[in-house]
Amino acid sequence: MPSTLAPTIGVLAMQGDIREHLAALERLGTRAVRVRRPAELAAVDALVFPGGESTTMDKLLRAFDLFEPLRDRLAAGMPAYGSCAGMILLAKRILDGTQDQQTLGALDVTVRRNAFGRQVDSFEEDIVAPALGAGPQDRPMRAAFIRAPWVEDAGPGVEVLARVSTGPAAGRIVAVREGAVMATAFHPELGADPRVHAAFVRLVRDRLSSER
Ligand code: GLN
C-alpha cells in the first residue's frame, strides 16, 4: 500500500542526472528509488523524469520495454515531474526533435528543443514563479538552463508556473503544471533550492490522500 506520509517516488534511471534528483527527493523526506524496469515502475507512487538527453532516453525507454507501461501509468493519473529533457519526454508535441523522436504525451504543451540557441548553451537566471514560492516578495529563484527547451505554447488546461524574467527570452514559459504532471525547462536538482521538488512532493501527497 502506498503511504501518503512517505510516498515512494521513482526517478527514471535510463540516463541523465538521476542521482541529483534522488538526493533532492530524499532531503524532503520521501523514499526515492531508481526505476529501470516495468516492475520497479509498478512499485512507485510517482515518477521524476531527469534532465539529460531526451532522444537517448526515448530510445532506451523502448529498449527497456518501459515506453508503453509509462504511457499507461501517466494516462491513469500517476503524478510526474520532468526537468529539461524530462519536460520534452512528457510533452504532447515537440519542435526541433529528431525525426523518429517520440514522447509520452502527458502534458498538453508544445516544447521547442534546444530553444535558447547555441550562443547560450548554459546560463543561470532568476525566474518569477509565484506558484512555486518565488514571487516578487520572495527570495528569488535561481534556475540553471542547459541546452534547455521552452514551452512554445500550452493548452487551456495547463497552468504556467514560471517564465523567464529578463533577457531576449523574457516571457518564455519555463515551468508548467497540468493536473498531476509538472515540468520545468531548468534543473532545480543541480542547485540547493528545494522549492520545485517540494511543490511536486506536495502534489504527490495531495493526490495520494485524495485517492484514499
Ligand atoms: N537538449 C536536451 C534534449 O533534448 C535536454 C538538455 C537537458 O536536459 N539538460 O533533450
Tab-separated table of N, CA and C and ligand atoms in Angstrom, residues 51-54 84-85 88 113-114 146-147 187, ligand 1:
chain	number	residue	atom	x	y	z
A	51	GLY	N	16.855	15.409	-16.122
A	51	GLY	CA	17.478	16.067	-17.258
A	51	GLY	C	18.540	15.153	-17.852
A	52	GLY	N	18.845	15.370	-19.096
A	52	GLY	CA	19.817	14.525	-19.796
A	52	GLY	C	19.655	14.759	-21.272
A	53	GLU	N	19.446	13.698	-22.014
A	53	GLU	CA	19.238	13.837	-23.453
A	53	GLU	C	17.960	13.081	-23.828
A	54	SER	N	16.973	13.840	-24.262
A	54	SER	CA	15.644	13.246	-24.486
A	54	SER	C	15.654	12.197	-25.598
A	84	CYS	N	13.843	19.565	-17.816
A	84	CYS	CA	14.581	19.727	-19.075
A	84	CYS	C	14.288	18.601	-20.067
A	85	ALA	N	15.195	17.640	-20.271
A	85	ALA	CA	14.874	16.523	-21.166
A	85	ALA	C	13.606	15.819	-20.695
A	88	ILE	N	10.626	17.420	-22.100
A	88	ILE	CA	10.422	17.034	-23.505
A	88	ILE	C	9.722	15.679	-23.565
A	113	ARG	N	12.841	22.065	-28.529
A	113	ARG	CA	14.124	21.551	-28.018
A	113	ARG	C	15.229	22.558	-28.283
A	114	ASN	N	16.200	22.591	-27.370
A	114	ASN	CA	17.392	23.452	-27.522
A	114	ASN	C	16.993	24.872	-27.934
A	146	ILE	N	20.384	24.321	-19.294
A	146	ILE	CA	21.470	23.665	-20.034
A	146	ILE	C	20.893	23.084	-21.323
A	147	ARG	N	21.214	23.727	-22.448
A	147	ARG	CA	20.589	23.334	-23.727
A	147	ARG	C	19.098	23.023	-23.524
A	187	HIS	N	16.849	23.105	-14.210
A	187	HIS	CA	17.298	21.952	-13.423
A	187	HIS	C	17.388	22.271	-11.939
B	1	GLN	N1	18.864	19.264	-25.086
B	1	GLN	C1	18.474	18.133	-24.307
B	1	GLN	C2	17.415	17.313	-25.021
B	1	GLN	O1	16.924	17.210	-25.827
B	1	GLN	C3	17.959	18.499	-22.939
B	1	GLN	C4	19.072	19.046	-22.121
B	1	GLN	C5	18.970	18.814	-20.652
B	1	GLN	O2	18.211	18.000	-20.149
B	1	GLN	N2	19.832	19.497	-19.946
B	1	GLN	O3	16.929	16.557	-24.815
